[in-house]
Amino acid sequence: MADIPNTQPDSRETTILDAPDKMVKVRDLFGIDSDMECPAFSEADERVPDLDPAYVFDADTTLAVLAGFAHNRRVMIQGYHGTGKSTHIEQVAARLNWPCIRINLDAHISRIDLIGRDAIVLKDGQQVTEFREGLLPWAIQTPTALVFDEYDAGRPDVMFVIQRVLEAGGKLTLLDQNRVIRANPYFRLFSTTNTIGLGDTTGLYHGTQQINQGQMDRWSIVTTLNYLDHDVEAGIVLAKNPSYDTPDGKRAIAAMVRVADMTRNAFMNGDISTVMSPRTVITWAQNAEIFDKDIGLAFRLTFLNKCDELERPTVAEFFQRAFGTDLPESAARVKVA
C-alpha cells in the first residue's frame, strides 16, 4: 500500500491542484483511435505514480479506465495475475498527473482501517481522544483515484463499507462523528480482481470469495485484461531488460515468451495448474543475468520449482521445445526404477 499522508481534514490542502485544469485528447496522449477527451492535471504531486515510458497499453482497457476518469464511472478490471491490471490504472493516472493510491483488500484490512478510529493525541500538554479519519474518508474528499487491489479477497464487513461509495455521487456516513461526507467531484474509484465476483472455480486464487451481486451491479464498467500478444510481450520484456538488445538476446526473449504462451495454453486446457505471467517472464530474464546467462537454471528457479512435481516434466518439455535443451526435470531424462 502506498504511503498515505496525515489523514486529517486539513490534509486535503496538500493536493497541489484542487481540480483538473486542462483537457487532453486520448488520441494524442495514448495513440488510441478515439475522439474522447479526458481532464488532467498540469502539475503532479507526490501521490501521482511514476511514469513508465515502456508500458504498453491495451486499447479497450485504457478506454475503460479513461471513461472512469472522464465521466466518474466505477471501473473494475478483471483478469489473470500478472496481466498488469493495477499498473494499467497507475500508468493512465501517471499520464494524467492524477493522484492515485492503491490499497490491497487482504484479510488484514478492517473496517476501522478504511473508516478511521479514535486515537489518543497530545493537545496543549494534555492527552485527549480524537477521531482520526481512515483512508476512505480522506480520499473521498480529495481529487484522488482510489484503487482497490484484490477486490474479490476483501472481507464482507469491509465490502459493505465500500458499497455506498460505489454509487456516483455516493456519500459516506461516519456514525462515530454524526457526519456525512460528500465526495469530491474528482474522486475516482477503481478495482482489480482475478475472479468476476462469482468465486474461484480454477483453484488458482485461494482466499477469494463471492461478491454480493448488489455490489457488483454498482460497478458501471467491467473490463477484462488478457495476456498480451507474443510480439508485444517480447517487446516489453526487452524494454525491461535492455542487456538482451542483441540478435541472440532477442531470440532468447522470444523463446522465453514462447514458453509462457505454451504454459497458458496448457493451463486453459486443464493440463497444468500453474501459469506464467508477463511478470514471471521479466523476472526470468533478470534472473538469467544474475546466473551468468544460464537461462535453464534461471527458468527452474523462477518458475519450474513453483509447479506441482507431477507437472514439472510437462513444463520442462515446453522449455525443450523452445530452446532445444533438456532440463533435469524433463520426462526424457527421468529414470524409471
mmCIF file of C-alpha atoms in Angstrom:
data_model
loop_
_atom_site.group_PDB
_atom_site.id
_atom_site.type_symbol
_atom_site.label_atom_id
_atom_site.label_comp_id
_atom_site.label_asym_id
_atom_site.label_seq_id
_atom_site.Cartn_x
_atom_site.Cartn_y
_atom_site.Cartn_z
ATOM 1 C CA MET A 1 0.000 0.000 0.000
ATOM 2 C CA ALA A 2 1.283 3.437 -0.875
ATOM 3 C CA ASP A 3 2.416 5.839 1.830
ATOM 4 C CA ILE A 4 -0.505 7.974 2.978
ATOM 5 C CA PRO A 5 -0.051 11.464 4.358
ATOM 6 C CA ASN A 6 -1.503 12.509 7.711
ATOM 7 C CA THR A 7 -5.196 11.787 7.139
ATOM 8 C CA GLN A 8 -6.679 14.748 8.955
ATOM 9 C CA PRO A 9 -9.255 17.032 7.304
ATOM 10 C CA ASP A 10 -6.632 19.684 6.573
ATOM 11 C CA SER A 11 -4.610 17.075 4.624
ATOM 12 C CA ARG A 12 -6.838 17.889 1.661
ATOM 13 C CA GLU A 13 -4.822 21.065 1.325
ATOM 14 C CA THR A 14 -1.705 19.057 0.456
ATOM 15 C CA THR A 15 -3.006 18.386 -3.057
ATOM 16 C CA ILE A 16 -1.210 20.759 -5.413
ATOM 17 C CA LEU A 17 -4.303 21.397 -7.536
ATOM 18 C CA ASP A 18 -7.877 21.180 -6.296
ATOM 19 C CA ALA A 19 -9.217 20.052 -9.669
ATOM 20 C CA PRO A 20 -8.014 19.098 -13.168
ATOM 21 C CA ASP A 21 -7.083 22.257 -15.035
ATOM 22 C CA LYS A 22 -6.834 21.028 -18.628
ATOM 23 C CA MET A 23 -8.328 18.600 -21.139
ATOM 24 C CA VAL A 24 -6.197 16.111 -23.079
ATOM 25 C CA LYS A 25 -7.044 14.203 -26.241
ATOM 26 C CA VAL A 26 -6.883 10.440 -25.874
ATOM 27 C CA ARG A 27 -5.650 10.070 -29.445
ATOM 28 C CA ASP A 28 -2.654 12.333 -28.794
ATOM 29 C CA LEU A 29 -1.721 11.036 -25.338
ATOM 30 C CA PHE A 30 -2.298 7.283 -25.774
ATOM 31 C CA GLY A 31 -2.299 6.782 -29.550
ATOM 32 C CA ILE A 32 -5.798 5.252 -29.480
ATOM 33 C CA ASP A 33 -8.224 5.958 -32.314
ATOM 34 C CA SER A 34 -10.860 7.726 -30.228
ATOM 35 C CA ASP A 35 -12.296 11.224 -30.050
ATOM 36 C CA MET A 36 -12.580 11.006 -26.254
ATOM 37 C CA GLU A 37 -11.134 13.810 -24.173
ATOM 38 C CA CYS A 38 -10.201 13.477 -20.515
ATOM 39 C CA PRO A 39 -9.492 16.017 -17.766
ATOM 40 C CA ALA A 40 -5.929 16.098 -16.471
ATOM 41 C CA PHE A 41 -3.684 17.981 -14.081
ATOM 42 C CA SER A 42 -0.871 20.196 -15.337
ATOM 43 C CA GLU A 43 1.151 19.567 -12.164
ATOM 44 C CA ALA A 44 1.883 16.355 -10.255
ATOM 45 C CA ASP A 45 2.144 15.834 -6.513
ATOM 46 C CA GLU A 46 3.834 13.027 -4.593
ATOM 47 C CA ARG A 47 0.823 10.725 -4.981
ATOM 48 C CA VAL A 48 0.992 10.619 -8.766
ATOM 49 C CA PRO A 49 2.507 7.247 -9.848
ATOM 50 C CA ASP A 50 5.898 7.184 -11.551
ATOM 51 C CA LEU A 51 5.610 7.139 -15.326
ATOM 52 C CA ASP A 52 6.849 4.013 -17.119
ATOM 53 C CA PRO A 53 7.660 5.031 -20.712
ATOM 54 C CA ALA A 54 7.943 1.359 -21.771
ATOM 55 C CA TYR A 55 4.435 0.438 -20.657
ATOM 56 C CA VAL A 56 2.205 -0.942 -23.434
ATOM 57 C CA PHE A 57 -1.488 -0.085 -23.162
ATOM 58 C CA ASP A 58 -4.390 -2.337 -24.103
ATOM 59 C CA ALA A 59 -6.801 -0.138 -26.082
ATOM 60 C CA ASP A 60 -10.094 -1.426 -24.629
ATOM 61 C CA THR A 61 -8.855 -1.400 -21.041
ATOM 62 C CA THR A 62 -7.332 2.046 -21.461
ATOM 63 C CA LEU A 63 -10.603 3.465 -22.825
ATOM 64 C CA ALA A 64 -12.490 1.902 -19.901
ATOM 65 C CA VAL A 65 -10.105 3.470 -17.368
ATOM 66 C CA LEU A 66 -10.231 6.829 -19.147
ATOM 67 C CA ALA A 67 -14.033 6.694 -19.072
ATOM 68 C CA GLY A 68 -13.714 6.285 -15.313
ATOM 69 C CA PHE A 69 -11.550 9.387 -15.044
ATOM 70 C CA ALA A 70 -13.534 11.488 -17.530
ATOM 71 C CA HIS A 71 -17.109 10.519 -16.589
ATOM 72 C CA ASN A 72 -16.792 9.343 -12.973
ATOM 73 C CA ARG A 73 -17.527 5.715 -13.833
ATOM 74 C CA ARG A 74 -16.712 2.966 -11.340
ATOM 75 C CA VAL A 75 -14.342 0.693 -13.295
ATOM 76 C CA MET A 76 -13.417 -2.893 -12.431
ATOM 77 C CA ILE A 77 -10.607 -4.697 -14.299
ATOM 78 C CA GLN A 78 -10.698 -8.495 -14.209
ATOM 79 C CA GLY A 79 -8.029 -10.880 -15.444
ATOM 80 C CA TYR A 80 -5.327 -13.396 -14.609
ATOM 81 C CA HIS A 81 -2.445 -12.437 -12.355
ATOM 82 C CA GLY A 82 0.443 -10.595 -13.944
ATOM 83 C CA THR A 83 -1.511 -9.074 -16.821
ATOM 84 C CA GLY A 84 -0.868 -5.566 -15.486
ATOM 85 C CA LYS A 85 -4.324 -4.631 -14.178
ATOM 86 C CA SER A 86 -3.240 -2.324 -11.353
ATOM 87 C CA THR A 87 -0.303 -0.986 -13.339
ATOM 88 C CA HIS A 88 -2.658 -0.132 -16.205
ATOM 89 C CA ILE A 89 -4.652 2.195 -13.955
ATOM 90 C CA GLU A 90 -1.490 3.683 -12.460
ATOM 91 C CA GLN A 91 0.074 4.396 -15.834
ATOM 92 C CA VAL A 92 -3.083 6.109 -17.093
ATOM 93 C CA ALA A 93 -3.087 8.197 -13.908
ATOM 94 C CA ALA A 94 0.625 8.966 -14.369
ATOM 95 C CA ARG A 95 -0.038 10.421 -17.808
ATOM 96 C CA LEU A 96 -2.937 12.483 -16.467
ATOM 97 C CA ASN A 97 -0.933 13.606 -13.393
ATOM 98 C CA TRP A 98 -3.882 12.333 -11.350
ATOM 99 C CA PRO A 99 -3.120 11.402 -7.706
ATOM 100 C CA CYS A 100 -3.606 7.648 -7.345
ATOM 101 C CA ILE A 101 -3.461 5.379 -4.293
ATOM 102 C CA ARG A 102 -3.598 1.561 -4.242
ATOM 103 C CA ILE A 103 -4.806 -0.469 -1.299
ATOM 104 C CA ASN A 104 -4.829 -4.259 -1.131
ATOM 105 C CA LEU A 105 -8.040 -5.650 0.305
ATOM 106 C CA ASP A 106 -6.335 -8.507 2.105
ATOM 107 C CA ALA A 107 -7.698 -10.211 5.211
ATOM 108 C CA HIS A 108 -5.869 -7.743 7.471
ATOM 109 C CA ILE A 109 -7.706 -4.675 6.143
ATOM 110 C CA SER A 110 -10.544 -3.976 8.556
ATOM 111 C CA ARG A 111 -13.447 -1.574 8.650
ATOM 112 C CA ILE A 112 -11.666 0.810 11.025
ATOM 113 C CA ASP A 113 -8.642 0.903 8.696
ATOM 114 C CA LEU A 114 -10.905 2.321 5.984
ATOM 115 C CA ILE A 115 -13.222 4.492 8.095
ATOM 116 C CA GLY A 116 -10.954 5.628 10.939
ATOM 117 C CA ARG A 117 -10.648 5.246 14.686
ATOM 118 C CA ASP A 118 -10.309 7.143 17.942
ATOM 119 C CA ALA A 119 -6.717 7.870 18.870
ATOM 120 C CA ILE A 120 -5.061 9.445 21.901
ATOM 121 C CA VAL A 121 -3.178 12.618 20.955
ATOM 122 C CA LEU A 122 -1.417 15.400 22.836
ATOM 123 C CA LYS A 123 -3.008 18.854 22.785
ATOM 124 C CA ASP A 124 -1.658 21.653 24.935
ATOM 125 C CA GLY A 125 0.201 19.096 27.011
ATOM 126 C CA GLN A 126 -2.963 17.108 27.677
ATOM 127 C CA GLN A 127 -3.892 13.659 26.397
ATOM 128 C CA VAL A 128 -7.188 13.802 24.552
ATOM 129 C CA THR A 129 -9.121 11.331 22.422
ATOM 130 C CA GLU A 130 -9.551 12.437 18.839
ATOM 131 C CA PHE A 131 -11.078 10.749 15.799
ATOM 132 C CA ARG A 132 -8.540 10.060 13.051
ATOM 133 C CA GLU A 133 -10.005 9.610 9.604
ATOM 134 C CA GLY A 134 -9.089 6.479 7.688
ATOM 135 C CA LEU A 135 -8.095 6.222 4.069
ATOM 136 C CA LEU A 136 -11.609 6.222 2.639
ATOM 137 C CA PRO A 137 -12.931 9.482 4.193
ATOM 138 C CA TRP A 138 -9.694 11.213 3.317
ATOM 139 C CA ALA A 139 -9.627 10.019 -0.297
ATOM 140 C CA ILE A 140 -13.290 10.801 -0.923
ATOM 141 C CA GLN A 141 -12.696 14.456 -0.052
ATOM 142 C CA THR A 142 -9.774 14.841 -2.475
ATOM 143 C CA PRO A 143 -9.294 14.599 -6.261
ATOM 144 C CA THR A 144 -7.780 11.139 -5.826
ATOM 145 C CA ALA A 145 -8.112 7.897 -7.786
ATOM 146 C CA LEU A 146 -8.502 5.099 -5.228
ATOM 147 C CA VAL A 147 -7.669 1.589 -6.499
ATOM 148 C CA PHE A 148 -8.846 -1.455 -4.550
ATOM 149 C CA ASP A 149 -6.475 -4.297 -5.437
ATOM 150 C CA GLU A 150 -7.575 -7.919 -4.980
ATOM 151 C CA TYR A 151 -11.151 -6.714 -4.644
ATOM 152 C CA ASP A 152 -12.529 -10.265 -4.529
ATOM 153 C CA ALA A 153 -10.390 -11.037 -1.454
ATOM 154 C CA GLY A 154 -11.972 -8.349 0.728
ATOM 155 C CA ARG A 155 -13.750 -9.229 3.960
ATOM 156 C CA PRO A 156 -17.562 -8.974 3.801
ATOM 157 C CA ASP A 157 -17.751 -6.300 6.527
ATOM 158 C CA VAL A 158 -15.226 -4.192 4.607
ATOM 159 C CA MET A 159 -17.042 -4.675 1.310
ATOM 160 C CA PHE A 160 -20.279 -3.261 2.696
ATOM 161 C CA VAL A 161 -18.435 -0.120 3.800
ATOM 162 C CA ILE A 162 -17.395 0.386 0.186
ATOM 163 C CA GLN A 163 -20.828 -0.358 -1.271
ATOM 164 C CA ARG A 164 -22.408 3.041 -0.547
ATOM 165 C CA VAL A 165 -19.427 4.885 -2.020
ATOM 166 C CA LEU A 166 -19.735 2.942 -5.275
ATOM 167 C CA GLU A 167 -22.743 4.931 -6.386
ATOM 168 C CA ALA A 168 -21.901 8.002 -8.424
ATOM 169 C CA GLY A 169 -22.093 10.914 -6.022
ATOM 170 C CA GLY A 170 -22.402 8.449 -3.145
ATOM 171 C CA LYS A 171 -21.937 9.869 0.327
ATOM 172 C CA LEU A 172 -20.092 8.302 3.248
ATOM 173 C CA THR A 173 -21.720 8.401 6.682
ATOM 174 C CA LEU A 174 -19.395 8.429 9.689
ATOM 175 C CA LEU A 175 -21.586 7.129 12.501
ATOM 176 C CA ASP A 176 -18.969 7.912 15.171
ATOM 177 C CA GLN A 177 -18.924 11.539 14.092
ATOM 178 C CA ASN A 178 -22.598 12.051 13.166
ATOM 179 C CA ARG A 179 -21.235 13.357 9.897
ATOM 180 C CA VAL A 180 -21.990 12.755 6.220
ATOM 181 C CA ILE A 181 -19.105 13.213 3.803
ATOM 182 C CA ARG A 182 -19.836 14.248 0.240
ATOM 183 C CA ALA A 183 -17.457 13.043 -2.426
ATOM 184 C CA ASN A 184 -15.109 15.458 -4.169
ATOM 185 C CA PRO A 185 -16.273 15.918 -7.789
ATOM 186 C CA TYR A 186 -12.941 14.465 -8.958
ATOM 187 C CA PHE A 187 -12.724 11.484 -6.627
ATOM 188 C CA ARG A 188 -12.463 8.293 -8.713
ATOM 189 C CA LEU A 189 -12.802 4.637 -7.743
ATOM 190 C CA PHE A 190 -11.295 1.587 -9.473
ATOM 191 C CA SER A 191 -10.748 -2.055 -8.582
ATOM 192 C CA THR A 192 -8.841 -5.065 -9.862
ATOM 193 C CA THR A 193 -9.909 -8.661 -9.427
ATOM 194 C CA ASN A 194 -8.807 -12.115 -10.519
ATOM 195 C CA THR A 195 -12.329 -13.526 -10.494
ATOM 196 C CA ILE A 196 -15.531 -11.836 -11.559
ATOM 197 C CA GLY A 197 -17.320 -11.948 -8.227
ATOM 198 C CA LEU A 198 -18.630 -15.491 -8.596
ATOM 199 C CA GLY A 199 -15.896 -17.192 -6.570
ATOM 200 C CA ASP A 200 -12.802 -19.114 -7.645
ATOM 201 C CA THR A 201 -13.597 -22.037 -9.940
ATOM 202 C CA THR A 202 -9.995 -22.772 -11.002
ATOM 203 C CA GLY A 203 -8.256 -23.219 -7.650
ATOM 204 C CA LEU A 204 -5.653 -20.626 -8.668
ATOM 205 C CA TYR A 205 -6.824 -17.850 -6.382
ATOM 206 C CA HIS A 206 -7.215 -19.262 -2.900
ATOM 207 C CA GLY A 207 -8.694 -16.736 -0.499
ATOM 208 C CA THR A 208 -11.016 -15.061 -2.976
ATOM 209 C CA GLN A 209 -14.738 -15.198 -2.404
ATOM 210 C CA GLN A 210 -18.054 -14.416 -3.993
ATOM 211 C CA ILE A 211 -19.039 -10.775 -4.164
ATOM 212 C CA ASN A 212 -22.539 -9.581 -3.325
ATOM 213 C CA GLN A 213 -24.303 -9.151 -6.665
ATOM 214 C CA GLY A 214 -25.952 -5.970 -5.421
ATOM 215 C CA GLN A 215 -22.452 -4.580 -5.064
ATOM 216 C CA MET A 216 -21.283 -5.913 -8.421
ATOM 217 C CA ASP A 217 -24.233 -4.107 -10.005
ATOM 218 C CA ARG A 218 -22.806 -0.811 -8.778
ATOM 219 C CA TRP A 219 -19.659 -1.197 -10.869
ATOM 220 C CA SER A 220 -20.677 0.656 -14.005
ATOM 221 C CA ILE A 221 -17.832 -0.640 -16.214
ATOM 222 C CA VAL A 222 -16.233 -4.097 -16.052
ATOM 223 C CA THR A 223 -13.416 -4.871 -18.475
ATOM 224 C CA THR A 224 -11.198 -7.928 -18.923
ATOM 225 C CA LEU A 225 -7.442 -7.646 -19.429
ATOM 226 C CA ASN A 226 -5.896 -10.721 -21.041
ATOM 227 C CA TYR A 227 -2.279 -11.631 -21.707
ATOM 228 C CA LEU A 228 -0.561 -9.726 -24.489
ATOM 229 C CA ASP A 229 0.283 -10.869 -27.999
ATOM 230 C CA HIS A 230 3.616 -12.648 -28.345
ATOM 231 C CA ASP A 231 5.487 -9.826 -30.083
ATOM 232 C CA VAL A 232 4.131 -7.144 -27.761
ATOM 233 C CA GLU A 233 5.096 -9.113 -24.661
ATOM 234 C CA ALA A 234 8.565 -9.808 -26.071
ATOM 235 C CA GLY A 235 8.977 -6.071 -26.648
ATOM 236 C CA ILE A 236 8.034 -5.311 -23.036
ATOM 237 C CA VAL A 237 10.448 -7.911 -21.642
ATOM 238 C CA LEU A 238 13.201 -6.470 -23.849
ATOM 239 C CA ALA A 239 12.409 -2.934 -22.676
ATOM 240 C CA LYS A 240 12.712 -4.078 -19.058
ATOM 241 C CA ASN A 241 15.961 -5.940 -19.809
ATOM 242 C CA PRO A 242 17.954 -3.803 -22.273
ATOM 243 C CA SER A 243 21.026 -6.032 -21.911
ATOM 244 C CA TYR A 244 19.224 -8.519 -24.197
ATOM 245 C CA ASP A 245 19.124 -5.996 -27.044
ATOM 246 C CA THR A 246 21.285 -8.139 -29.324
ATOM 247 C CA PRO A 247 20.285 -10.680 -32.001
ATOM 248 C CA ASP A 248 20.962 -13.597 -29.633
ATOM 249 C CA GLY A 249 19.278 -11.828 -26.733
ATOM 250 C CA LYS A 250 16.150 -11.107 -28.753
ATOM 251 C CA ARG A 251 15.948 -14.745 -29.816
ATOM 252 C CA ALA A 252 16.280 -15.803 -26.168
ATOM 253 C CA ILE A 253 13.465 -13.478 -25.093
ATOM 254 C CA ALA A 254 11.254 -14.677 -27.957
ATOM 255 C CA ALA A 255 11.821 -18.262 -26.775
ATOM 256 C CA MET A 256 11.022 -17.272 -23.166
ATOM 257 C CA VAL A 257 7.717 -15.757 -24.221
ATOM 258 C CA ARG A 258 7.029 -18.865 -26.325
ATOM 259 C CA VAL A 259 7.421 -20.999 -23.188
ATOM 260 C CA ALA A 260 4.999 -18.691 -21.363
ATOM 261 C CA ASP A 261 2.494 -18.992 -24.221
ATOM 262 C CA MET A 262 2.653 -22.784 -24.011
ATOM 263 C CA THR A 263 2.046 -22.764 -20.253
ATOM 264 C CA ARG A 264 -1.014 -20.543 -20.764
ATOM 265 C CA ASN A 265 -2.453 -22.792 -23.454
ATOM 266 C CA ALA A 266 -1.840 -25.848 -21.277
ATOM 267 C CA PHE A 267 -3.465 -24.120 -18.317
ATOM 268 C CA MET A 268 -6.561 -23.232 -20.331
ATOM 269 C CA ASN A 269 -6.766 -26.863 -21.496
ATOM 270 C CA GLY A 270 -6.531 -28.080 -17.897
ATOM 271 C CA ASP A 271 -3.157 -29.825 -18.399
ATOM 272 C CA ILE A 272 -1.289 -27.813 -15.743
ATOM 273 C CA SER A 273 -2.403 -25.749 -12.757
ATOM 274 C CA THR A 274 0.302 -23.052 -12.787
ATOM 275 C CA VAL A 275 0.661 -20.364 -15.431
ATOM 276 C CA MET A 276 3.451 -17.947 -16.361
ATOM 277 C CA SER A 277 2.592 -14.262 -16.261
ATOM 278 C CA PRO A 278 4.468 -11.492 -18.091
ATOM 279 C CA ARG A 279 5.858 -10.549 -14.687
ATOM 280 C CA THR A 280 7.353 -14.037 -14.414
ATOM 281 C CA VAL A 281 8.991 -13.766 -17.842
ATOM 282 C CA ILE A 282 10.564 -10.428 -16.908
ATOM 283 C CA THR A 283 11.845 -11.933 -13.649
ATOM 284 C CA TRP A 284 13.179 -14.960 -15.551
ATOM 285 C CA ALA A 285 15.195 -12.719 -17.866
ATOM 286 C CA GLN A 286 16.532 -10.737 -14.900
ATOM 287 C CA ASN A 287 17.478 -13.903 -13.016
ATOM 288 C CA ALA A 288 19.291 -15.264 -16.063
ATOM 289 C CA GLU A 289 21.516 -12.177 -15.879
ATOM 290 C CA ILE A 290 22.284 -12.982 -12.261
ATOM 291 C CA PHE A 291 23.197 -16.599 -13.061
ATOM 292 C CA ASP A 292 25.670 -15.826 -15.865
ATOM 293 C CA LYS A 293 23.157 -16.151 -18.716
ATOM 294 C CA ASP A 294 22.178 -19.667 -17.599
ATOM 295 C CA ILE A 295 18.626 -19.495 -18.912
ATOM 296 C CA GLY A 296 17.811 -23.077 -17.910
ATOM 297 C CA LEU A 297 18.846 -22.612 -14.282
ATOM 298 C CA ALA A 298 17.040 -19.280 -14.122
ATOM 299 C CA PHE A 299 13.884 -20.910 -15.509
ATOM 300 C CA ARG A 300 13.970 -23.640 -12.889
ATOM 301 C CA LEU A 301 14.494 -21.176 -10.035
ATOM 302 C CA THR A 302 11.992 -18.629 -11.338
ATOM 303 C CA PHE A 303 9.057 -20.804 -12.385
ATOM 304 C CA LEU A 304 9.599 -24.556 -12.625
ATOM 305 C CA ASN A 305 10.114 -25.058 -8.892
ATOM 306 C CA LYS A 306 6.735 -23.404 -8.264
ATOM 307 C CA CYS A 307 4.950 -26.085 -10.272
ATOM 308 C CA ASP A 308 3.439 -29.301 -8.968
ATOM 309 C CA GLU A 309 6.011 -32.107 -9.088
ATOM 310 C CA LEU A 310 3.784 -34.176 -11.382
ATOM 311 C CA GLU A 311 3.521 -31.274 -13.819
ATOM 312 C CA ARG A 312 7.234 -30.390 -13.974
ATOM 313 C CA PRO A 313 8.058 -32.869 -16.794
ATOM 314 C CA THR A 314 5.320 -31.257 -18.914
ATOM 315 C CA VAL A 315 6.619 -27.753 -18.239
ATOM 316 C CA ALA A 316 10.205 -28.885 -18.849
ATOM 317 C CA GLU A 317 9.042 -30.191 -22.225
ATOM 318 C CA PHE A 318 7.817 -26.696 -23.102
ATOM 319 C CA PHE A 319 11.324 -25.406 -22.354
ATOM 320 C CA GLN A 320 12.842 -28.127 -24.529
ATOM 321 C CA ARG A 321 10.580 -27.219 -27.447
ATOM 322 C CA ALA A 322 11.530 -23.545 -27.246
ATOM 323 C CA PHE A 323 15.247 -23.845 -26.510
ATOM 324 C CA GLY A 324 16.151 -27.339 -27.769
ATOM 325 C CA THR A 325 17.732 -28.206 -24.421
ATOM 326 C CA ASP A 326 16.598 -30.767 -21.876
ATOM 327 C CA LEU A 327 16.231 -29.835 -18.214
ATOM 328 C CA PRO A 328 16.863 -32.348 -15.391
ATOM 329 C CA GLU A 329 13.078 -32.447 -14.860
ATOM 330 C CA SER A 330 12.424 -33.437 -18.472
ATOM 331 C CA ALA A 331 10.442 -36.671 -18.913
ATOM 332 C CA ALA A 332 13.124 -37.892 -21.333
ATOM 333 C CA ARG A 333 15.702 -37.792 -18.520
ATOM 334 C CA VAL A 334 13.606 -39.173 -15.690
ATOM 335 C CA LYS A 335 14.896 -42.593 -14.627
ATOM 336 C CA VAL A 336 12.275 -45.255 -14.085
ATOM 337 C CA ALA A 337 13.089 -47.613 -11.223
#
